[in-house]
Coordinates of C-alpha atoms in Angstrom, one line a residue:
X1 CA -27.2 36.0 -61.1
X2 CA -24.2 33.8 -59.0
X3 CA -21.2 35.1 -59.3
X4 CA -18.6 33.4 -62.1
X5 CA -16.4 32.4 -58.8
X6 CA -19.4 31.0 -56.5
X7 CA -19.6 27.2 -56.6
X8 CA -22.6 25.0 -56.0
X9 CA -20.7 21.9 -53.6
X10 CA -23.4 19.4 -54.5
X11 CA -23.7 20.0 -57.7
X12 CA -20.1 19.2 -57.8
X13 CA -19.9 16.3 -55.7
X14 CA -22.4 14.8 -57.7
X15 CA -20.2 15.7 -60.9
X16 CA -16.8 14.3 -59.4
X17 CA -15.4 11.2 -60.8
X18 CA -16.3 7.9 -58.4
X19 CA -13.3 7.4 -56.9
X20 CA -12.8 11.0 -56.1
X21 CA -12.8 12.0 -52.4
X22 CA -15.5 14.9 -52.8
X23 CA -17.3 11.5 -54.4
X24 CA -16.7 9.3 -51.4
X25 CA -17.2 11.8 -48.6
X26 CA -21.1 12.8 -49.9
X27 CA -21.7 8.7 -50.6
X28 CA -20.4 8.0 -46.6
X29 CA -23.9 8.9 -45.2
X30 CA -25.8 6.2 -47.0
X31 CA -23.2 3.5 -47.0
X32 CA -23.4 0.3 -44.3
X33 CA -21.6 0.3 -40.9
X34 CA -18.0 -0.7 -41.1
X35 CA -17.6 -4.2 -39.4
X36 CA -14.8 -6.4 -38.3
X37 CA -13.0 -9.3 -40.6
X38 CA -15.0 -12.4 -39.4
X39 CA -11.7 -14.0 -37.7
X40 CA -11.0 -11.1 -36.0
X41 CA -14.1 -10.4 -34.6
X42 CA -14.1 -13.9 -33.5
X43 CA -10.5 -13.5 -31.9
X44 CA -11.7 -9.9 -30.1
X45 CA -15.4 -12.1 -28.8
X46 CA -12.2 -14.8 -27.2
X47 CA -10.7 -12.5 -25.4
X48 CA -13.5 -10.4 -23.8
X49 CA -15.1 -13.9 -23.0
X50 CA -11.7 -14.8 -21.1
X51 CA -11.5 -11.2 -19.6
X52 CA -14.8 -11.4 -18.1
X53 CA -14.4 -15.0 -16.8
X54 CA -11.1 -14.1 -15.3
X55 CA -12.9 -10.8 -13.0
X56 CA -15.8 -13.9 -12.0
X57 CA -13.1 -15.8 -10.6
X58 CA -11.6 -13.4 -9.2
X59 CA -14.9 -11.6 -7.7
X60 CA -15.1 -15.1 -6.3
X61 CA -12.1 -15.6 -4.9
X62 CA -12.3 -12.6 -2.7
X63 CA -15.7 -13.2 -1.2
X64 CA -14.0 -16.5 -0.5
X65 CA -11.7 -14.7 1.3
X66 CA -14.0 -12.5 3.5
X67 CA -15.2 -14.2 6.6
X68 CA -17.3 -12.6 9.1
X69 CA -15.4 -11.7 12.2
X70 CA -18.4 -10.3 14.4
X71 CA -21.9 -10.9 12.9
X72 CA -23.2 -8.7 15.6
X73 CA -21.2 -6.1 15.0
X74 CA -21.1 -6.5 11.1
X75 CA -17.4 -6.5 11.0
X76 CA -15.8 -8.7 8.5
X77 CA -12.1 -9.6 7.8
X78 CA -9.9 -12.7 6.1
X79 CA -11.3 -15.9 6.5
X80 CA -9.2 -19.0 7.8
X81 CA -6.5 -20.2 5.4
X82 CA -8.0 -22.3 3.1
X83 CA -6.6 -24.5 0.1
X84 CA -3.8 -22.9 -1.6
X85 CA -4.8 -22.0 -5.5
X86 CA -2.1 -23.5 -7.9
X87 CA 0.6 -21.5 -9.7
X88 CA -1.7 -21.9 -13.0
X89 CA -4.4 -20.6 -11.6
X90 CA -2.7 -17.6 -9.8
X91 CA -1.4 -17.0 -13.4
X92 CA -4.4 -16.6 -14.9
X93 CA -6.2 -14.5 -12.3
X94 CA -3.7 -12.2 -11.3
X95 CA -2.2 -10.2 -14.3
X96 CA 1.4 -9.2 -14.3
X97 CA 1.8 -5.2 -13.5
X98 CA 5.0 -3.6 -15.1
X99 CA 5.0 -1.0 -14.4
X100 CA 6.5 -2.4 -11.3
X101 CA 8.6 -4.8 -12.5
X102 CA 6.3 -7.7 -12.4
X103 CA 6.9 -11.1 -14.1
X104 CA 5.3 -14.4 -12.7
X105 CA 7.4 -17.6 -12.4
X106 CA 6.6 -20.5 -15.0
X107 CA 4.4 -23.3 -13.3
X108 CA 7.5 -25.9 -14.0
X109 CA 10.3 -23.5 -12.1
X110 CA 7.7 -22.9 -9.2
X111 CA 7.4 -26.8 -9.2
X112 CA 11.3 -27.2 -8.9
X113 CA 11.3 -24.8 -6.6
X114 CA 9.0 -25.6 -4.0
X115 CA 10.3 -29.0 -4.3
X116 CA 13.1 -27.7 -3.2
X117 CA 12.7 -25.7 -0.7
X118 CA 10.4 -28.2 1.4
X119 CA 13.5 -30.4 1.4
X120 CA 15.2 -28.0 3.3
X121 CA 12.6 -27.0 6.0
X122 CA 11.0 -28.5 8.5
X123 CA 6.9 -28.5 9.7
X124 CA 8.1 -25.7 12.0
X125 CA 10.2 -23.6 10.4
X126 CA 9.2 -19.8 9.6
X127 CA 9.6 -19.1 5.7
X128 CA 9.2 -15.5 4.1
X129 CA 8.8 -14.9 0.9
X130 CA 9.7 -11.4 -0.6
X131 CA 8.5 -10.4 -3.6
X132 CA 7.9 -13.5 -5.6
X133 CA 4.1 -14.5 -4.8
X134 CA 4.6 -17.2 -7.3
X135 CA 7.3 -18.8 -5.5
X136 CA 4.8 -18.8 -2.3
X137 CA 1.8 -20.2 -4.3
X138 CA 4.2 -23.2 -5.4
X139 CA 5.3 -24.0 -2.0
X140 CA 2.3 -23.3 0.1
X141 CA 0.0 -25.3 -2.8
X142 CA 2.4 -27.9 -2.7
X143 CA 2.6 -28.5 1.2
X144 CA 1.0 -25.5 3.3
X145 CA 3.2 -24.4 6.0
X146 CA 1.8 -23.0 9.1
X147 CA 4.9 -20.6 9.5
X148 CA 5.4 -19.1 6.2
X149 CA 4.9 -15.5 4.8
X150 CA 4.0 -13.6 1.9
X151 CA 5.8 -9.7 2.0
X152 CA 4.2 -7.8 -1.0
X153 CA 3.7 -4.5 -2.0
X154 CA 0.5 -5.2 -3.8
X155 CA -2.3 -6.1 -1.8
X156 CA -4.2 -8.0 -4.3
X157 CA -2.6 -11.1 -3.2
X158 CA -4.2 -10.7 0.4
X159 CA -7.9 -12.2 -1.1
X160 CA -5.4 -15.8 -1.6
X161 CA -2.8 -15.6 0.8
X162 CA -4.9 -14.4 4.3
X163 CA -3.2 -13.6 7.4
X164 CA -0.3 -14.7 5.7
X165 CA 0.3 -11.5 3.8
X166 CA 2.4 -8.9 5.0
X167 CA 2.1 -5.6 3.4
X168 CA 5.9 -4.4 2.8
X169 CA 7.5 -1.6 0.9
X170 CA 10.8 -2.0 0.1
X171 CA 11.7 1.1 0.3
X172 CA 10.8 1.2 4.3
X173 CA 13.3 -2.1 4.7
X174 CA 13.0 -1.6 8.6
X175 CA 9.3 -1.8 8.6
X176 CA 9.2 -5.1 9.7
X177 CA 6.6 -6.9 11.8
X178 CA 8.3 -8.0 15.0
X179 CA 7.6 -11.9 15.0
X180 CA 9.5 -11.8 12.2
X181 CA 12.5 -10.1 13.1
X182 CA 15.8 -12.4 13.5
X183 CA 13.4 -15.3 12.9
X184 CA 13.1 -16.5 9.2
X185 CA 14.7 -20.0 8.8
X186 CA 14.5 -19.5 5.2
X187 CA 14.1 -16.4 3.2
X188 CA 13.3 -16.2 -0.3
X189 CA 14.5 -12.7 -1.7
X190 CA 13.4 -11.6 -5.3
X191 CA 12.9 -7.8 -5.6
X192 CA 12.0 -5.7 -8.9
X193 CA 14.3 -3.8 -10.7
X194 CA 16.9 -6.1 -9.7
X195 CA 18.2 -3.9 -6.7
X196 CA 20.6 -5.7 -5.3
X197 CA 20.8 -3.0 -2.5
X198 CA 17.8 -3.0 -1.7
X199 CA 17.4 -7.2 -1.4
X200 CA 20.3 -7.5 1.0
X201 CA 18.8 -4.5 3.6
X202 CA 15.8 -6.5 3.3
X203 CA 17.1 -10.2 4.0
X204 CA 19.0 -8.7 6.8
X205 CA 15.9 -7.7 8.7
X206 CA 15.0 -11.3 8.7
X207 CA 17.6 -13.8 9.0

């Protein structure tokens, strides 16, 4: 004989009121899998779609970028310079990182800005661009200079900007390749975390 405390849990799940939780919890096994609204799984199917099309490119872009240096000897390394991509494209392949202090130029500024820039340099002139890849994909896309230099801390824009990038830390201001050294016409200067220190010990390694 059951005790006058023991309880029988189905028996009272089955006798709970339908909107009761013990109700809903023992109807959850036999009820259909939850799905998205139809406008926002459509919104979620966009964006993966995009995501995915955006890694192609950029898959693409650095086997572009590879060239084989010694077939022989299986080495490879950056290609020749080839065809500058455009400030909307760079946009779209390379995603803004802030947690350092990353924030891409609109196309129209880079425009301006290029613009310019070329109006004050010459075919020869040695141009360096410091932290603002932007500003370089607007000039070089506009008219590619032979002389001009990408310094960047993240090396994702080597696969686009070739033996043009420059690896550079700005906390390491004097590491500085020596062609460059006292030999910047022009120097473009446009750091993260608006350091203002730390852009004027740069710019005075170069100019």
């Amino acid at each position: 004989m059951a005790s006058p405390l023991s309880i029988n849990s189905a028996r009272l799940a089955n006798e709970a009121a339908p909107d009761s939780p013990l109700s809903m919890s023992s109807n959850l096994s036999g009820s259909p899998p939850l799905t998205l609204d139809p406008r926002t799984q459509a919104l979620l199917d966009s964006f993966w779609t995009e995501e995915a099309d955006r890694k192609r490119q950029l898959e693409e872009l650095t086997q572009n970028a590879l060239g084989i240096v010694d077939v022989e000897e299986g080495g490879a390394g950056l290609a020749e310079d080839k065809e500058m991509l455009d400030v909307d494209t760079f946009r779209a392949l390379f995603q803004e990182d802030w947690q350092i202090s990353q924030f891409w130029y609109s196309t129209a500024f880079a425009t301006k800005l290029s613009t310019f820039l070329h109006s004050q340099v010459s075919e020869d002139s040695t141009v360096a661009f410091l932290c603002c890849p932007t500003g370089f994909v607007g000039f070089q896309h506009m008219k590619p200079l032979p002389n001009t230099r990408l310094l960047e801390y993240d090396s994702r824009f080597e696969v686009f900007a070739g033996k043009k990038f420059v690896k550079y830390d700005l906390d390491e201001p004097d590491k500085v390749p020596e062609d460059l050294k006292g030999k910047v016409d022009l120097a473009i200067v446009d750091p993260p975390f608006l350091n203002e220190v730390r852009a004027v010990l740069s710019f005075g390694h170069f100019t």
